[in-house]
Amino acid sequence: MSETVRTRPFAPFEWLLSGRYLRARRKEGFISVIAGFSFLGIMLGVATLIIVMAVMNGFRKELLEKILGMNGHLVVQPLESPLTDWKDVAERISQVAGIRVAAPVVDGQALGSSPFNAAGVFVRGIRANDLNNLTSIAKNIKQGTLEGFDEGQAVVIGRRLADTLSLHAGDNITLVSPKGAVTVAGTMPRIKPYRIAAVFEVGMSEYDSIFVFMPLQEAQNYFNRPNDVTAIEVFTTNPDKIDAFRKSVTEAAGRPVFLVDWRQRNATFFNALQVERNVMFLILTLIVLVAALNIISGLIMLVKDKGSDIAILRTMGASQGSIMRVFLITGASIGVVGTFVGFLVGLTICFNIETIRQFLSWLTNTELFDPTLYFLSKLPAEIDFGETSAVVIMALTLSFLATLYPSWRAARLDPVDALRYE
């Protein structure tokens, strides 16, 4: 018996045979259907994973930017005594390295009304310079202007609140606060009209529908706090390193204070987002896993169907390694092509996701992304190429592992037995 001729790994004839097995004949149609479903499963799994991860990242980034754009990264609250020395405290904190803005605020709740409607509002008293430094507001003025905000008795409201009350810049909004003047008959509600100087839209419905900005001095008078403020909102240059500012801000305050950072104020919200993101990744990975199992079943059926071909190849001198590589290439090709197409589909949808959402909303005549439920006015997508690479590598790894057992079975097939039962 002649010696088995050893060929170099992945020789041209191995690729030729693999390509031939991928192009199934009519009697092998069922195997071709399984291969097609495997391809679709991997493609859809990879594309869906990329899209979902990008949308979850986009949600987190957009919400983080909008939350930190409206609220301080670090909130300085008084201990033991009210913040009557707020001017000096704010000035000292603003001198700390890395502090961008130290804004004294007076917060309170009220009822905003117009001749057409009424809604609960959150009133924040703030200085004009500090409001101009809030880029999320100053750069998103849709009507009116912030000029002369500290002069007179004007307020700035969100667009959704303006729509709810059917008001525009220049109109009057009436604010009703339960904490008014104390008389012999009890505390009387304070009712006062204010001119709307400007209307803003930050793109987060929760803020656009309830926030009313008022000059700090007027807010102190309105809420019966003539000498103190509620807190000092501190904005830093790097909110991710907020712990580095805690000690220096406490020392600069020069009085007993209580500090609350943005992570503590929004811990539940962002933890829920992270848990949802991880669970979605695990669930959608099952799509790729099922597709990989389809590759296994399809290859096993192909090996059984090609038993005589394997026997003939072995008797002609093909090594076990060559046979294994033929079926390895056949199965891996499905996974590689499916992963690559899924990667392209995922990126294409991510880059055009808002256009696609608007088209589907128009086509179905429904609101697919209601801003009142999801906080944001548009569907965000932020591609993290590290995560995307991990998805692609995971899909390729599963596809490769799925081909090992059927390929090993094909290589171990005895030529005599294969021909006997053919």
PDB file of C-alpha atoms in Angstrom, residues 61-73 100-101 124 126 129-143 146 156-159 198-205 207-208 211 213 233 235 376-377:
ATOM      1  CA  LYS A  61     -24.413  58.901  27.080  1.00  0.00           C
ATOM      2  CA  GLU A  62     -27.370  61.139  26.181  1.00  0.00           C
ATOM      3  CA  LEU A  63     -28.985  60.839  29.594  1.00  0.00           C
ATOM      4  CA  LEU A  64     -25.679  61.438  31.350  1.00  0.00           C
ATOM      5  CA  GLU A  65     -24.973  64.550  29.274  1.00  0.00           C
ATOM      6  CA  LYS A  66     -28.436  65.969  29.822  1.00  0.00           C
ATOM      7  CA  ILE A  67     -28.606  65.142  33.527  1.00  0.00           C
ATOM      8  CA  LEU A  68     -25.145  66.571  34.186  1.00  0.00           C
ATOM      9  CA  GLY A  69     -25.885  69.541  31.959  1.00  0.00           C
ATOM     10  CA  MET A  70     -28.838  70.579  34.127  1.00  0.00           C
ATOM     11  CA  ASN A  71     -27.784  69.435  37.609  1.00  0.00           C
ATOM     12  CA  GLY A  72     -24.542  69.942  39.465  1.00  0.00           C
ATOM     13  CA  HIS A  73     -21.912  67.226  39.458  1.00  0.00           C
ATOM     14  CA  ARG A 100     -16.122  75.235  36.278  1.00  0.00           C
ATOM     15  CA  VAL A 101     -19.181  76.767  37.960  1.00  0.00           C
ATOM     16  CA  ARG A 124     -35.037  76.982  40.228  1.00  0.00           C
ATOM     17  CA  ILE A 126     -30.308  81.022  39.612  1.00  0.00           C
ATOM     18  CA  ASN A 129     -24.176  84.370  34.711  1.00  0.00           C
ATOM     19  CA  ASP A 130     -24.603  80.862  36.084  1.00  0.00           C
ATOM     20  CA  LEU A 131     -27.530  80.194  33.743  1.00  0.00           C
ATOM     21  CA  ASN A 132     -25.440  81.322  30.768  1.00  0.00           C
ATOM     22  CA  ASN A 133     -22.735  78.876  31.859  1.00  0.00           C
ATOM     23  CA  LEU A 134     -25.239  75.989  31.666  1.00  0.00           C
ATOM     24  CA  THR A 135     -24.599  75.198  28.007  1.00  0.00           C
ATOM     25  CA  SER A 136     -27.472  72.708  27.901  1.00  0.00           C
ATOM     26  CA  ILE A 137     -29.789  75.701  28.422  1.00  0.00           C
ATOM     27  CA  ALA A 138     -27.884  78.613  26.870  1.00  0.00           C
ATOM     28  CA  LYS A 139     -27.249  76.737  23.599  1.00  0.00           C
ATOM     29  CA  ASN A 140     -30.779  75.358  23.282  1.00  0.00           C
ATOM     30  CA  ILE A 141     -32.939  78.494  23.452  1.00  0.00           C
ATOM     31  CA  LYS A 142     -35.774  78.060  20.941  1.00  0.00           C
ATOM     32  CA  GLN A 143     -37.676  81.285  21.606  1.00  0.00           C
ATOM     33  CA  LEU A 146     -31.487  85.235  28.056  1.00  0.00           C
ATOM     34  CA  VAL A 156     -37.248  80.773  31.343  1.00  0.00           C
ATOM     35  CA  ILE A 157     -39.356  77.632  30.782  1.00  0.00           C
ATOM     36  CA  GLY A 158     -39.062  74.336  28.870  1.00  0.00           C
ATOM     37  CA  ARG A 159     -40.659  73.828  25.463  1.00  0.00           C
ATOM     38  CA  ALA A 198     -37.160  82.501  26.757  1.00  0.00           C
ATOM     39  CA  VAL A 199     -38.162  78.913  25.975  1.00  0.00           C
ATOM     40  CA  PHE A 200     -35.494  76.164  25.976  1.00  0.00           C
ATOM     41  CA  GLU A 201     -35.411  72.565  24.776  1.00  0.00           C
ATOM     42  CA  VAL A 202     -32.681  70.233  26.043  1.00  0.00           C
ATOM     43  CA  GLY A 203     -34.258  67.151  24.428  1.00  0.00           C
ATOM     44  CA  MET A 204     -35.100  65.379  27.700  1.00  0.00           C
ATOM     45  CA  SER A 205     -38.840  65.450  28.254  1.00  0.00           C
ATOM     46  CA  TYR A 207     -36.699  68.584  32.086  1.00  0.00           C
ATOM     47  CA  ASP A 208     -38.475  70.279  29.191  1.00  0.00           C
ATOM     48  CA  PHE A 211     -38.316  73.254  34.740  1.00  0.00           C
ATOM     49  CA  PHE A 213     -35.694  79.142  35.782  1.00  0.00           C
ATOM     50  CA  GLU A 233     -24.619  73.330  42.442  1.00  0.00           C
ATOM     51  CA  PHE A 235     -20.004  71.809  37.954  1.00  0.00           C
ATOM     52  CA  LEU A 376     -35.219  61.596  25.134  1.00  0.00           C
ATOM     53  CA  SER A 377     -36.691  63.239  22.039  1.00  0.00           C
TER      54      SER A 377
END
